[in-house]
PDB file of C-alpha atoms in Angstrom:
ATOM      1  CA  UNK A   1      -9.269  -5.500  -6.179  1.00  0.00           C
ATOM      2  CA  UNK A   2      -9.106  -2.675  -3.879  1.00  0.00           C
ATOM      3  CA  UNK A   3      -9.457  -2.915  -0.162  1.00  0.00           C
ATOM      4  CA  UNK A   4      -8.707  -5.952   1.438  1.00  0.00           C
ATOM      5  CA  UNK A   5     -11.092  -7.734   2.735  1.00  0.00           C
ATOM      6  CA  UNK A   6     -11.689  -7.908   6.410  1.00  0.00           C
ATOM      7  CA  UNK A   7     -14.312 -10.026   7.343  1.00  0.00           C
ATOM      8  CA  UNK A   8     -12.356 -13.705   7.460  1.00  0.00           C
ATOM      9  CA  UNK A   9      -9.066 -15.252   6.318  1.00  0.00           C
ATOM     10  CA  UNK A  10      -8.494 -16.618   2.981  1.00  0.00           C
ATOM     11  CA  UNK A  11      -8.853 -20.421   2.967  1.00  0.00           C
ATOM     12  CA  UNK A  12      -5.818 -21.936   0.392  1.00  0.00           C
ATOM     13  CA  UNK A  13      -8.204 -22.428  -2.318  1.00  0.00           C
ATOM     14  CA  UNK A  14      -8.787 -18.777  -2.150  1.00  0.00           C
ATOM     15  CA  UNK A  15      -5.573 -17.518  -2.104  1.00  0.00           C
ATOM     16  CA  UNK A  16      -4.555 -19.948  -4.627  1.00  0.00           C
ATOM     17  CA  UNK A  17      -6.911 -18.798  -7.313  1.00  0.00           C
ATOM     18  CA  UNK A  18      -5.499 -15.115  -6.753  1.00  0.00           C
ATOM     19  CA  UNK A  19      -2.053 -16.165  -7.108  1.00  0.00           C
ATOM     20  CA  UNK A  20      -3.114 -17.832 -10.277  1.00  0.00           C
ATOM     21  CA  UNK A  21      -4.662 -15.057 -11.843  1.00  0.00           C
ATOM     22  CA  UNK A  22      -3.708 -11.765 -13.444  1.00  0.00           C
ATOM     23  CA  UNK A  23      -5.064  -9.224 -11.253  1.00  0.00           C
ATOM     24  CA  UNK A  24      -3.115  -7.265  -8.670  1.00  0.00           C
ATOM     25  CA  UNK A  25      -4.482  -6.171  -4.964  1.00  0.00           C
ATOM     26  CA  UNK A  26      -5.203  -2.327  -3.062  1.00  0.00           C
ATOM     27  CA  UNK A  27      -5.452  -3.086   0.273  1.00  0.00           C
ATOM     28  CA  UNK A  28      -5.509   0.080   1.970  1.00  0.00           C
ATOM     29  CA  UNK A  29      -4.666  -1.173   5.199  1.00  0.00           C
ATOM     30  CA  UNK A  30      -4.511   2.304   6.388  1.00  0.00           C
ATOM     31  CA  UNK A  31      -8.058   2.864   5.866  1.00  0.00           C
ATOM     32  CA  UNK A  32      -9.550  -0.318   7.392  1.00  0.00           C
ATOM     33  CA  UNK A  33      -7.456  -0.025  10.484  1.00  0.00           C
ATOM     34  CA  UNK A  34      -9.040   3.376  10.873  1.00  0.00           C
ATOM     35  CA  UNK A  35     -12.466   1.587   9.529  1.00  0.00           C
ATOM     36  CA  UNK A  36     -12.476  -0.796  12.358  1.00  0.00           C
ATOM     37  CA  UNK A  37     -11.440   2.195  15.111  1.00  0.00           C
ATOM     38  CA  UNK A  38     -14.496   4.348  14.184  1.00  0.00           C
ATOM     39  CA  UNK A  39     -16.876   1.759  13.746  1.00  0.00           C
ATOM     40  CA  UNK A  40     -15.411  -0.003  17.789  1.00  0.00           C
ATOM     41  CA  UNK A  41     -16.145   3.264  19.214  1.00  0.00           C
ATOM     42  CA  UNK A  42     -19.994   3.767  17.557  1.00  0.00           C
ATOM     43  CA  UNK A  43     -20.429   0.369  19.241  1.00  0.00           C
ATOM     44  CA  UNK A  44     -20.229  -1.756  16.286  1.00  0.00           C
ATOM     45  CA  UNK A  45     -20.324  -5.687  16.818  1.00  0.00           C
ATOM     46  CA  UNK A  46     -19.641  -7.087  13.819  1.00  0.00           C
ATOM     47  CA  UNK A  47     -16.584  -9.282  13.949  1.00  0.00           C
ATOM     48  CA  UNK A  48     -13.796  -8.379  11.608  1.00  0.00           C
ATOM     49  CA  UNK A  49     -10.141  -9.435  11.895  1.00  0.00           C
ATOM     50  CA  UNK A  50      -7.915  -7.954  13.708  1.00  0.00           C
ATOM     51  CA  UNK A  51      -4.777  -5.693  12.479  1.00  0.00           C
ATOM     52  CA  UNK A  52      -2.179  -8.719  12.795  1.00  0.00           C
ATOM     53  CA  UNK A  53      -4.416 -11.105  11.060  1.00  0.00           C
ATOM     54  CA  UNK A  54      -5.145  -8.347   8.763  1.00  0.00           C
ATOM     55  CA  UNK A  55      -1.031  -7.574   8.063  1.00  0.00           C
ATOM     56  CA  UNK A  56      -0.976 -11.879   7.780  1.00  0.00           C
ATOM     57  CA  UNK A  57      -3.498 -11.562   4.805  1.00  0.00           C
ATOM     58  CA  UNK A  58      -0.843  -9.011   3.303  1.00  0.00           C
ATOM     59  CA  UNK A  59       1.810 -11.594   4.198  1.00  0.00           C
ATOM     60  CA  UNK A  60       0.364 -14.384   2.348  1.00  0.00           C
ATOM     61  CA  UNK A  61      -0.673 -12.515  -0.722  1.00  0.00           C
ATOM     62  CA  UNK A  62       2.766 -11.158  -1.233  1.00  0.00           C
ATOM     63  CA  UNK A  63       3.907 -14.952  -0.741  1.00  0.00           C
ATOM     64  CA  UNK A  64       2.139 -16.462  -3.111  1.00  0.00           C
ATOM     65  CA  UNK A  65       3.222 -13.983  -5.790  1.00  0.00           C
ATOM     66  CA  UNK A  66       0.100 -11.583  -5.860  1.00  0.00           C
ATOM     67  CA  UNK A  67       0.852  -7.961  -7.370  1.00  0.00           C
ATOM     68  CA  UNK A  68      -0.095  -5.586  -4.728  1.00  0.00           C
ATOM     69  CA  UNK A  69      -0.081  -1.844  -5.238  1.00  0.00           C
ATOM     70  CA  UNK A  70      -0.080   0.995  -2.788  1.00  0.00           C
ATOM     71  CA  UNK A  71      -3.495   3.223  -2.492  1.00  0.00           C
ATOM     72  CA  UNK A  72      -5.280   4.668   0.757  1.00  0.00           C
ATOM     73  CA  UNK A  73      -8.377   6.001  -0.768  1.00  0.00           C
ATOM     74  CA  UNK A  74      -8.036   9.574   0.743  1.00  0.00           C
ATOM     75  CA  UNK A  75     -10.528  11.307   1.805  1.00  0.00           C
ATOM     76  CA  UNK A  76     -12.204   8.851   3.550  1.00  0.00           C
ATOM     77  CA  UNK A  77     -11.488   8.805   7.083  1.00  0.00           C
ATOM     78  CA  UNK A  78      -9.287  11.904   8.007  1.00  0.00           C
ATOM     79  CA  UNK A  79      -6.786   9.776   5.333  1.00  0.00           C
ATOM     80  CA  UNK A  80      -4.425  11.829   3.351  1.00  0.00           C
ATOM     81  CA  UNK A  81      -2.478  12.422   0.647  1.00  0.00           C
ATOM     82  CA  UNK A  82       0.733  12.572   1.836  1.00  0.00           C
ATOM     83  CA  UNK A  83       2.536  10.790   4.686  1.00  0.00           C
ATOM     84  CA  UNK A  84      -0.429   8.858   5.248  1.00  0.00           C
ATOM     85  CA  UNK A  85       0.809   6.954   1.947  1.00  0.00           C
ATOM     86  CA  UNK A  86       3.554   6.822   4.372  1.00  0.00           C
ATOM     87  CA  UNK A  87       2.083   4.708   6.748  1.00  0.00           C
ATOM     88  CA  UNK A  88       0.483   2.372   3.926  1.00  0.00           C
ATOM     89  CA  UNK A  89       3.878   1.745   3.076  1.00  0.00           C
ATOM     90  CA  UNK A  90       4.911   1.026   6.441  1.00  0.00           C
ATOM     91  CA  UNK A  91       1.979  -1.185   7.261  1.00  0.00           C
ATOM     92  CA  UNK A  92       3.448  -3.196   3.935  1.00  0.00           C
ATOM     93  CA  UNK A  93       6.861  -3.695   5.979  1.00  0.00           C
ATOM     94  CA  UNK A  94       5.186  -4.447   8.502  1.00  0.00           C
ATOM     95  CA  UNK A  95       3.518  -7.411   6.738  1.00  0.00           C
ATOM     96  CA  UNK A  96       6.512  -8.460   5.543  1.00  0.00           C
ATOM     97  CA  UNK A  97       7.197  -6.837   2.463  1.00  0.00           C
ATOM     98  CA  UNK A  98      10.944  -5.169   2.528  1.00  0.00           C
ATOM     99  CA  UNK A  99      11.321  -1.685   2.067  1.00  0.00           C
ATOM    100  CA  UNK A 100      12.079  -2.116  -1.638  1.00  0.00           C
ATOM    101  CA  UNK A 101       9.636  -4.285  -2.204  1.00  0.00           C
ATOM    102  CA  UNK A 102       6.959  -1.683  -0.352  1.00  0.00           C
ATOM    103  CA  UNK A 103       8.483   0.656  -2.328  1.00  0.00           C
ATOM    104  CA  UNK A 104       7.285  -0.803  -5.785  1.00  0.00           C
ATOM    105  CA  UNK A 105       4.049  -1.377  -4.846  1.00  0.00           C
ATOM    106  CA  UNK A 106       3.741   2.664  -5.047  1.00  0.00           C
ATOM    107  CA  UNK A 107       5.824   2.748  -8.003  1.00  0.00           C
ATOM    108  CA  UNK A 108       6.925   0.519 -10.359  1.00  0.00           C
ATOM    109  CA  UNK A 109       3.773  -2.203  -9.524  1.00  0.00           C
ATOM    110  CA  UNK A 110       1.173   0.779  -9.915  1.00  0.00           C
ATOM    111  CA  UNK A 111       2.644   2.099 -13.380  1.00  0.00           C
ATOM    112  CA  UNK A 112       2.662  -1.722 -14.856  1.00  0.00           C
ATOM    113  CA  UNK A 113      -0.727  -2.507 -13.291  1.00  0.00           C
ATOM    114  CA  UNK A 114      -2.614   0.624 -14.715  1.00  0.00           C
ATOM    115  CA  UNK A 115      -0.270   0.383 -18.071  1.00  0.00           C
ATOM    116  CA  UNK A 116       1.924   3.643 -17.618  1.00  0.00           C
ATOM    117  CA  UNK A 117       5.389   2.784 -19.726  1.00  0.00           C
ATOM    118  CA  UNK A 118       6.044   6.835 -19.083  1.00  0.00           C
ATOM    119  CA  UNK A 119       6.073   6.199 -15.380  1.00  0.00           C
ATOM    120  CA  UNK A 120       7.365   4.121 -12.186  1.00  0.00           C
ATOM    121  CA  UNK A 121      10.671   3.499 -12.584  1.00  0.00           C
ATOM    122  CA  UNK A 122      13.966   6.214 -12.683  1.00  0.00           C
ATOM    123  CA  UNK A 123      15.163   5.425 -16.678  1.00  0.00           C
ATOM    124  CA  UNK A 124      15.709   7.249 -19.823  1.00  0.00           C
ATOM    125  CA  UNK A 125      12.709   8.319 -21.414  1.00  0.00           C
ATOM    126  CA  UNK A 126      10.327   8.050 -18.781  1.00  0.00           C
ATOM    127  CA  UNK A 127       8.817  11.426 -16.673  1.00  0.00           C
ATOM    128  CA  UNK A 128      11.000  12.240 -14.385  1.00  0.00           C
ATOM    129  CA  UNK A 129       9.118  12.412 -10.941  1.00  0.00           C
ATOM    130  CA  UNK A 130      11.043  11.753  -8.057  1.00  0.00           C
ATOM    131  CA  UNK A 131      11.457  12.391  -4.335  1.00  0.00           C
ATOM    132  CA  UNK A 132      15.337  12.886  -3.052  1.00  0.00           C
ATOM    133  CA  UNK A 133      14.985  12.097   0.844  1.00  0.00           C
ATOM    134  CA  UNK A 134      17.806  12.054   3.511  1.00  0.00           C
ATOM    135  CA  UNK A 135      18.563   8.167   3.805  1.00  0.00           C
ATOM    136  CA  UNK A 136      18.348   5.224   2.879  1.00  0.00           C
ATOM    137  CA  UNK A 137      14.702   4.114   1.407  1.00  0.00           C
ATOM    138  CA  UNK A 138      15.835   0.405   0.873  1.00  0.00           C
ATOM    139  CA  UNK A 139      16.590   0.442   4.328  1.00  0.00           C
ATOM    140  CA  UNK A 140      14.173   1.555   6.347  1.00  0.00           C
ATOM    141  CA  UNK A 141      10.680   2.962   4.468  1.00  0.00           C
ATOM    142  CA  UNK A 142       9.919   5.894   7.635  1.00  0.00           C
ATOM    143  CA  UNK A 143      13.190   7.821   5.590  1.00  0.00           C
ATOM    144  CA  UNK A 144      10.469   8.516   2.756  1.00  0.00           C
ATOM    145  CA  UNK A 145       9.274  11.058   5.830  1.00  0.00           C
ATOM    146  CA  UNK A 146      12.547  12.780   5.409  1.00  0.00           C
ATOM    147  CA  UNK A 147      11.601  15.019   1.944  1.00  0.00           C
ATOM    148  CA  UNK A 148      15.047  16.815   0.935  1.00  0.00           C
ATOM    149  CA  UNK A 149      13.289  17.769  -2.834  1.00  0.00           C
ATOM    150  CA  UNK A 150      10.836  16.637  -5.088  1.00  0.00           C
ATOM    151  CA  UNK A 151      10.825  16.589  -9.200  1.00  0.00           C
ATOM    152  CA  UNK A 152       7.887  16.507 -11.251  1.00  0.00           C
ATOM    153  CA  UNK A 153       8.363  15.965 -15.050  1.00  0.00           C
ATOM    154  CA  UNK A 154      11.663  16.729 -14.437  1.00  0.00           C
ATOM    155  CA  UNK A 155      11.255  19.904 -12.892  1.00  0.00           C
ATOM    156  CA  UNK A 156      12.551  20.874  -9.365  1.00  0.00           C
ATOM    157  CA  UNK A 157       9.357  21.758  -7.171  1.00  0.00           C
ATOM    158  CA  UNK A 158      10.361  24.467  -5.158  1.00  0.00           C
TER     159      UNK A 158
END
């Protein structure tokens, strides 16, 4: 699925049956938080949750074991692709996720979702497509804004 729904909650049943199947979630958070601003200031009175309620849906999906994967469906919006993955990624911590786990749902979740073996995780074999940052990632996700170098295919970007 990709974006998150934003209309209700999930009742148990519903979350249950995506736990229980194989499918994996895109909820571009970043894109229906900037949804719901536009659409509030051209007067729009249709009730949708709110960010915390949405950021609990997030919670209880990654709770119950459902696969969720990082997207924010640039262009739409003024969204880009860049830092704005950024803030996706954030939003995810925010939810609850840690910053590792955040951190696979742009990686390592996205490359076994969409079957790429070549790509999402650092190992012999696979394209080598990194991002060396000052920090610590696994500590706090905002150091992914701190871009020291970038590989792709193994090749220094300059």
């Amino acid at each position: 699925l990709a974006h998150i729904w934003y209309d209700e909650t999930m009742d148990e049943q519903q979350l249950d049956s995506l736990a229980e199947g194989d499918m994996f979630i895109i909820p571009t958070l970043i894109t229906n938080m900037k949804f719901f601003e536009v659409m509030k200031e051209r007067g729009w009175d249709r009730s949708v949750l709110d960010s915390t309620s949405l950021l609990n849906e997030i919670s209880r999906l990654h709770l119950a074991g459902v696969k969720l994967l990082a997207g924010t469906d640039p262009p739409n919006l003024g969204i880009n692709h860049g830092d704005d993955l950024v803030t996706e990624l954030e939003l995810l911590v925010t939810a609850g996720l840690s910053p590792t786990e955040a951190l696979r749902c742009a990686t390592s979740n996205v490359a076994i979702a969409f079957g790429l073996d070549n790509l999402g995780i650092l190992s012999e074999g696979k394209l080598a497509d990194m991002v060396l940052v000052e920090g610590d990632v696994s500590q706090n996700i905002s150091q992914l804004r701190t871009i020291k170098h970038v590989w792709k295919a193994g090749r220094l970007v300059e």
